[in-house]
PDB file of C-alpha atoms in Angstrom:
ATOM      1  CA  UNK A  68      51.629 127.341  59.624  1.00 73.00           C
ATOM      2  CA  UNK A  69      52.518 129.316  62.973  1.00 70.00           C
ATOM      3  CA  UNK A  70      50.890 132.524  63.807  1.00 76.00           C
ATOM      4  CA  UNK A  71      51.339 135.254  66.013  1.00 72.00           C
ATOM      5  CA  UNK A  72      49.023 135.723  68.611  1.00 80.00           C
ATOM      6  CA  UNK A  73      48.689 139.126  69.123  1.00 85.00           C
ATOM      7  CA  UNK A  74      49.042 140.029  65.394  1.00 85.00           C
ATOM      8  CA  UNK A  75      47.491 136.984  63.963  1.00 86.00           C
ATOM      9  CA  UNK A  76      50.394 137.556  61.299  1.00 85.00           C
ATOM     10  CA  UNK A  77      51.456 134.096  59.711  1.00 81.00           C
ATOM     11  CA  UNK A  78      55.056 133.661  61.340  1.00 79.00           C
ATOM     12  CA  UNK A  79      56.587 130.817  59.539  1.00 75.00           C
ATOM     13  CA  UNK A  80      55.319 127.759  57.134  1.00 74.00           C
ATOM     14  CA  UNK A  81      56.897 124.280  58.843  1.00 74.00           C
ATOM     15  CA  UNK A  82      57.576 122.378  55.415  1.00 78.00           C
ATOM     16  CA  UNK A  83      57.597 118.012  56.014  1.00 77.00           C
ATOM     17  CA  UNK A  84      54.805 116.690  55.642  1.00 70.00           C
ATOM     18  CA  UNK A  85      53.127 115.071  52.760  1.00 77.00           C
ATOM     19  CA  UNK A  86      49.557 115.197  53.725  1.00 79.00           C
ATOM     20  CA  UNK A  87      47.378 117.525  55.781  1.00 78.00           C
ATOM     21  CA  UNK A  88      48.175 118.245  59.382  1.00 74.00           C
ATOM     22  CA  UNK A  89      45.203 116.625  61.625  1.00 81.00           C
ATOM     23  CA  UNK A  90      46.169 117.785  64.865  1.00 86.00           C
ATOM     24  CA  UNK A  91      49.167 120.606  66.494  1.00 87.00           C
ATOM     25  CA  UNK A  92      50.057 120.140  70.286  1.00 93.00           C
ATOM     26  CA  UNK A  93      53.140 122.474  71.931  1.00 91.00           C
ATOM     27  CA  UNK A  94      54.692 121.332  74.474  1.00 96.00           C
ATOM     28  CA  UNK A  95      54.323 123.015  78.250  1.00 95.00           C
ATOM     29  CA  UNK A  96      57.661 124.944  77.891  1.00 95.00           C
ATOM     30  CA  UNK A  97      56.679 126.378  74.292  1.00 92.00           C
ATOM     31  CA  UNK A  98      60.427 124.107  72.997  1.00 95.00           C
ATOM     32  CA  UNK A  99      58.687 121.956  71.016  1.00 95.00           C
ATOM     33  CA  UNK A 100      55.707 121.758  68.683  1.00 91.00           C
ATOM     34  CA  UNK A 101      54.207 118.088  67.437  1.00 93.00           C
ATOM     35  CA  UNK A 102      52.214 117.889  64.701  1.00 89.00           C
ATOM     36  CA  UNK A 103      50.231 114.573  62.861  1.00 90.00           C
ATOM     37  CA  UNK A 104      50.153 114.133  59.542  1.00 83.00           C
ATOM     38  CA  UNK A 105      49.620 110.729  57.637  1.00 84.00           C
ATOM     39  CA  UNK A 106      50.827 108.113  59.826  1.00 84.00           C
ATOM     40  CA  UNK A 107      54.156 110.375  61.226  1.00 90.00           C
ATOM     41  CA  UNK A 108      54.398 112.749  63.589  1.00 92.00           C
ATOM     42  CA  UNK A 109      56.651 115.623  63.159  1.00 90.00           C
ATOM     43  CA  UNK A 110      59.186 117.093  65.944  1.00 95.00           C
ATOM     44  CA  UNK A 111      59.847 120.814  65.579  1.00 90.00           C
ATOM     45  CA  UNK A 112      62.351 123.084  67.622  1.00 91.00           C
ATOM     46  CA  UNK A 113      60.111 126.239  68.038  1.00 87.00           C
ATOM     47  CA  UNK A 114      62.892 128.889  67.744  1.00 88.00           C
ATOM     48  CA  UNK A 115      64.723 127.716  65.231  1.00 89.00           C
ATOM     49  CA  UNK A 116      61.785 126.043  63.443  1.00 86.00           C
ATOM     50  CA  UNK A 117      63.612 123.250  61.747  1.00 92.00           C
ATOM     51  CA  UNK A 118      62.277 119.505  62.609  1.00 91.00           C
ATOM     52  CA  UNK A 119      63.942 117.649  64.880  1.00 95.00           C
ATOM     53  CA  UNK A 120      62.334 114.454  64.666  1.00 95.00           C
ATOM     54  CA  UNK A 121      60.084 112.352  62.935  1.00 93.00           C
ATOM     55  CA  UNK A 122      58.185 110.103  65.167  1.00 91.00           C
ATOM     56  CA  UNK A 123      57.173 106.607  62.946  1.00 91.00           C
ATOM     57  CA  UNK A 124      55.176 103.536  63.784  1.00 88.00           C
ATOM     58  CA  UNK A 125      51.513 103.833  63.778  1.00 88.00           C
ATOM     59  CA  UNK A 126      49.569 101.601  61.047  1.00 88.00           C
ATOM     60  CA  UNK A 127      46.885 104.317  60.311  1.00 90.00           C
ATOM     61  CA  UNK A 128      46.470 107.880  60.564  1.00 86.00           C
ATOM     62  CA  UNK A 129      47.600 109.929  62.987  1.00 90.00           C
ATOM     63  CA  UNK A 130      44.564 111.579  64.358  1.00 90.00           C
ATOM     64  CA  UNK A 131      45.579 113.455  68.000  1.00 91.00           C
ATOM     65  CA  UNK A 132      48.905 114.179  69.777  1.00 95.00           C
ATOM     66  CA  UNK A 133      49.631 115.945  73.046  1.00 94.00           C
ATOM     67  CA  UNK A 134      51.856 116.466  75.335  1.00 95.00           C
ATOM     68  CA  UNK A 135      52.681 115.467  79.201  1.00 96.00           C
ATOM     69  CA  UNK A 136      52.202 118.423  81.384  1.00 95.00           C
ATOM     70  CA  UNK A 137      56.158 117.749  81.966  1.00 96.00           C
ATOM     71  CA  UNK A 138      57.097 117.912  78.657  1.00 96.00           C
ATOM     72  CA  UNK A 139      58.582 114.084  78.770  1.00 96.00           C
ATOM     73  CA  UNK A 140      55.977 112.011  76.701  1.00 96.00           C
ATOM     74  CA  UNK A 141      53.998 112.472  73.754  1.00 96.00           C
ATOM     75  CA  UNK A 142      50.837 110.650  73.059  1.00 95.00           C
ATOM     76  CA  UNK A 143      49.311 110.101  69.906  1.00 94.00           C
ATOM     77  CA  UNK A 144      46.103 108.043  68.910  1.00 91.00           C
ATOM     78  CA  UNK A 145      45.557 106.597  65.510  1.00 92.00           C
ATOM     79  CA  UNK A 146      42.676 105.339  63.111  1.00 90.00           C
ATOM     80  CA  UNK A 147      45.130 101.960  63.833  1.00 91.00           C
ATOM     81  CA  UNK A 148      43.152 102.357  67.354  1.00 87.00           C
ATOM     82  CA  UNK A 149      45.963 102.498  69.150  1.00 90.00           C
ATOM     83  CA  UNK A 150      47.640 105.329  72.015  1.00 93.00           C
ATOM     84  CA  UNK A 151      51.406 105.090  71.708  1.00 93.00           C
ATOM     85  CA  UNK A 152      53.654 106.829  74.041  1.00 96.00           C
ATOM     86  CA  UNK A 153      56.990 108.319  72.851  1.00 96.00           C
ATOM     87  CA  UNK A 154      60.418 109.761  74.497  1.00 95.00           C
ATOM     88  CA  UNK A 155      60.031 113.241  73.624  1.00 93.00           C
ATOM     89  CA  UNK A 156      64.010 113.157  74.488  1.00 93.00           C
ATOM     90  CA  UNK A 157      64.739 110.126  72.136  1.00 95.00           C
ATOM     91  CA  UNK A 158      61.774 110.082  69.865  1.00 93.00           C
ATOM     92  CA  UNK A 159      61.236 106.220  70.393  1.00 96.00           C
ATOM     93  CA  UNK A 160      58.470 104.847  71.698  1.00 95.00           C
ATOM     94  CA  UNK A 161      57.798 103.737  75.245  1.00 94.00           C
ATOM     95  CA  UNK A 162      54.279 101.646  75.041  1.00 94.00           C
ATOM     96  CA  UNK A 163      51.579 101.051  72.391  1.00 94.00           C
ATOM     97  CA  UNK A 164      47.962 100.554  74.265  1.00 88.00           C
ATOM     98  CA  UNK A 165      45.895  98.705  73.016  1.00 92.00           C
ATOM     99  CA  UNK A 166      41.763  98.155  73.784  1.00 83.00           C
ATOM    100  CA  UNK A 167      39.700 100.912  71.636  1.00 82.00           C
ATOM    101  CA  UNK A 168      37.911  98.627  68.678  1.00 81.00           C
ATOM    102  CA  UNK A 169      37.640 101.399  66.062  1.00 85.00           C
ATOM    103  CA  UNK A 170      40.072 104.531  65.557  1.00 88.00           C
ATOM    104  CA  UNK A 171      41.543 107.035  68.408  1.00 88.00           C
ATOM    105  CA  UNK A 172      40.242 110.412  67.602  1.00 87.00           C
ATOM    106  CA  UNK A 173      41.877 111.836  70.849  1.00 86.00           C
ATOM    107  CA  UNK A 174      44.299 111.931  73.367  1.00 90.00           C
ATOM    108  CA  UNK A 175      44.540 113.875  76.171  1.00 89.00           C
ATOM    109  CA  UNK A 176      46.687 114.184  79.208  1.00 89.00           C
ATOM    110  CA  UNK A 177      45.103 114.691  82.999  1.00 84.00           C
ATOM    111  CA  UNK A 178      47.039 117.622  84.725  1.00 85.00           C
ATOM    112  CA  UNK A 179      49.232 115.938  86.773  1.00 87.00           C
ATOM    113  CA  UNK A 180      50.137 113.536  84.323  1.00 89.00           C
ATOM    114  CA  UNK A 181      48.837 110.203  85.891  1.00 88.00           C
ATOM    115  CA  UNK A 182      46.098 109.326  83.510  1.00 86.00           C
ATOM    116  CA  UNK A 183      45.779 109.578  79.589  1.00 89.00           C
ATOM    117  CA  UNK A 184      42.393 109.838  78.513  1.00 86.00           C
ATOM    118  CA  UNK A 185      41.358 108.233  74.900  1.00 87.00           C
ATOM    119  CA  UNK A 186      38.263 108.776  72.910  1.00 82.00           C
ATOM    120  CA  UNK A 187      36.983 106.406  70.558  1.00 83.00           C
ATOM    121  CA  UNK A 188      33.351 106.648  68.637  1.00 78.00           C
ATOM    122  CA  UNK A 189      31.071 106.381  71.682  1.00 75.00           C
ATOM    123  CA  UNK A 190      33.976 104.836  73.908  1.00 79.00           C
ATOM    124  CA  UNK A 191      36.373 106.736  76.228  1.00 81.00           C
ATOM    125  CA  UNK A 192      39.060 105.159  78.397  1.00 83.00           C
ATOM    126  CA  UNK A 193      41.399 106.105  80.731  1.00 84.00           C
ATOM    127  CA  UNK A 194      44.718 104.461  80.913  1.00 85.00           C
ATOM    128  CA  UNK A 195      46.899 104.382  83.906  1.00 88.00           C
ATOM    129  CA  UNK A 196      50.445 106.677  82.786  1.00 88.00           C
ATOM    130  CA  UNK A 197      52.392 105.139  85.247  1.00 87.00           C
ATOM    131  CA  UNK A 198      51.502 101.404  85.192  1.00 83.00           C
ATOM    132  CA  UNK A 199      50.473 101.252  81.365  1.00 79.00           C
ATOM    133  CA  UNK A 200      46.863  99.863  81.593  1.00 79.00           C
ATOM    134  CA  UNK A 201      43.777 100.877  81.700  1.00 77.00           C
ATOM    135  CA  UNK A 202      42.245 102.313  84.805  1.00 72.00           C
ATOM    136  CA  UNK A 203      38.980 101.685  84.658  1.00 67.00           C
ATOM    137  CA  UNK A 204      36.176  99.481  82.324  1.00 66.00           C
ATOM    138  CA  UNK A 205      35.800 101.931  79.267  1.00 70.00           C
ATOM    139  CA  UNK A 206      32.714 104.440  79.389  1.00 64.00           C
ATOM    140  CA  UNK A 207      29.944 104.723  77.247  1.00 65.00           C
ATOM    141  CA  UNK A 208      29.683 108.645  76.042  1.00 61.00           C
ATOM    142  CA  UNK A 209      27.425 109.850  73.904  1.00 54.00           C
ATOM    143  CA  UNK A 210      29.629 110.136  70.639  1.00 49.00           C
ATOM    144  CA  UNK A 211      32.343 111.097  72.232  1.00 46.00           C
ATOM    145  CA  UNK A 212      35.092 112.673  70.114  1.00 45.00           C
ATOM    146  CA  UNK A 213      37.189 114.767  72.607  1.00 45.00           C
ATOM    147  CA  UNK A 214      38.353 113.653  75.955  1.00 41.00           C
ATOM    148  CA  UNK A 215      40.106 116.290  77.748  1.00 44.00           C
ATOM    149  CA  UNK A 216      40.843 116.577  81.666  1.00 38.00           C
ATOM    150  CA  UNK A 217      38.879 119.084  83.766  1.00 38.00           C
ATOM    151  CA  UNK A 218      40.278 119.987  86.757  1.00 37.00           C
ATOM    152  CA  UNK A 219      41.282 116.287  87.993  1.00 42.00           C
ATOM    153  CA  UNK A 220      40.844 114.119  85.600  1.00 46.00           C
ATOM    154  CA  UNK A 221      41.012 110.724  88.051  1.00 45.00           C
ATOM    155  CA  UNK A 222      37.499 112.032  89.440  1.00 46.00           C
ATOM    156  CA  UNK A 223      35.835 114.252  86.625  1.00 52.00           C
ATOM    157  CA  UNK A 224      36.216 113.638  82.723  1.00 55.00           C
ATOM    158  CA  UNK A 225      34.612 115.997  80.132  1.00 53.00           C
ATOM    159  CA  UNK A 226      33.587 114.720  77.050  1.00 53.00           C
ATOM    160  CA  UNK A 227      32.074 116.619  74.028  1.00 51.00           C
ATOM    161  CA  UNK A 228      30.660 115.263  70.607  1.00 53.00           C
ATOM    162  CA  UNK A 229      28.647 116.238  68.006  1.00 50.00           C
ATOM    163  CA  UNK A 230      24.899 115.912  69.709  1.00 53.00           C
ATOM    164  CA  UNK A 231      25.869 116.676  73.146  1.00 52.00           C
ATOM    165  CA  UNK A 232      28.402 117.826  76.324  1.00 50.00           C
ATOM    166  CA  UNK A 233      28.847 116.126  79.670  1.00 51.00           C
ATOM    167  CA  UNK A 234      30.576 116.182  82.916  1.00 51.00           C
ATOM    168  CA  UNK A 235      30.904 112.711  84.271  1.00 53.00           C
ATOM    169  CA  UNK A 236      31.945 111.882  88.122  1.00 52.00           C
ATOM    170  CA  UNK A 237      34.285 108.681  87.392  1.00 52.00           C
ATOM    171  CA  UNK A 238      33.120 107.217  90.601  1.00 52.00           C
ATOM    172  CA  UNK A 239      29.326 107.800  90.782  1.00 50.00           C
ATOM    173  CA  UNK A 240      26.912 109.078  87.398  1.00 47.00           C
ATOM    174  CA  UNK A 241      26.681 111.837  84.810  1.00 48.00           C
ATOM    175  CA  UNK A 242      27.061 115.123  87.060  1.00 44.00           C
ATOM    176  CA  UNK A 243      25.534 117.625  83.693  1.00 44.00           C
ATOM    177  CA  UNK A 244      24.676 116.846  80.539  1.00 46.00           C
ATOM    178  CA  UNK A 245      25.603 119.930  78.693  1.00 42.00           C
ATOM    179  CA  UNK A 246      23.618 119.420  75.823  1.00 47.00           C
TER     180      UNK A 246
END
């Protein structure tokens, strides 16, 4: 379903998938909306609302998706444990990474696009955009389910789960423990 802001007026039902929609992402120009569902990910033009791709190849649910700050890539994790990246352009994909031992539960995007950041039971890595690997050994979070960037995310890394908050400092400790 997409709603109106300022009303908070349903706007439009987006019919295609089978299942229930796990996770939404729009991308930075407001063009394009991705949303997970079962093991697909669905395309859709946001004016005209009608899907413009489907987005296939994951061997378990789809459980995050977001968007480059450029609007290029899409990454989505999976309960296969894996972070593919696709061609926003030509839907296909451009990596798969591999290294998280249980499902992906989210993705997320620093903001200038360098570094995806992964989150995986207690494990979060951070994968190099550019060279397709991972930057550095994973971290240990305390059940970490969302990784998102915080100002730069190739020096500070939030992470949030469902006991506790932190702010780590990639290159020394734990900077707060929000929880």
């Amino acid at each position: 379903r997409l709603w109106d802001r300022a009303s908070a007026k349903e706007i439009a039902v987006l019919k295609g998938h089978e299942k229930e929609v796990i996770s939404v992402a729009f991308s930075p120009d407001g063009n394009t909306i991705a949303s997970a569902s079962g093991w697909t990910i669905r395309l859709w033009d946001r004016a005209s609302l009608k899907e413009i791709a489907v987005l296939n190849g994951h061997e378990g649910s789809v459980s995050s998706v977001a968007f480059s700050p450029d609007g290029n890539t899409i990454a989505s994790g999976s309960w296969d444990g894996t972070i593919r990246l696709w061609d926003r352009a030509s839907a296909k994909v451009i990596a798969v990474l591999k290294g998280h031992e249980s499902s992906v539960d989210c993705v997320a995007f620093s903001p200038d696009g360098n570094t995806i950041a992964s989150a995986s039971g207690w494990t979060i890595r951070l994968w190099d955009a550019v060279a397709l690997r991972d930057r550095f050994p994973a971290l240990q979070a305390r059940r970490a389910q969302i990784a998102t960037a915080k100002k730069n995310l190739a020096a500070d890394l939030a992470s949030a789960g469902t006991d506790s908050a932190a702010l780590q400092n990639l290159n020394t400790k734990v900077l707060a423990d929000l929880g």
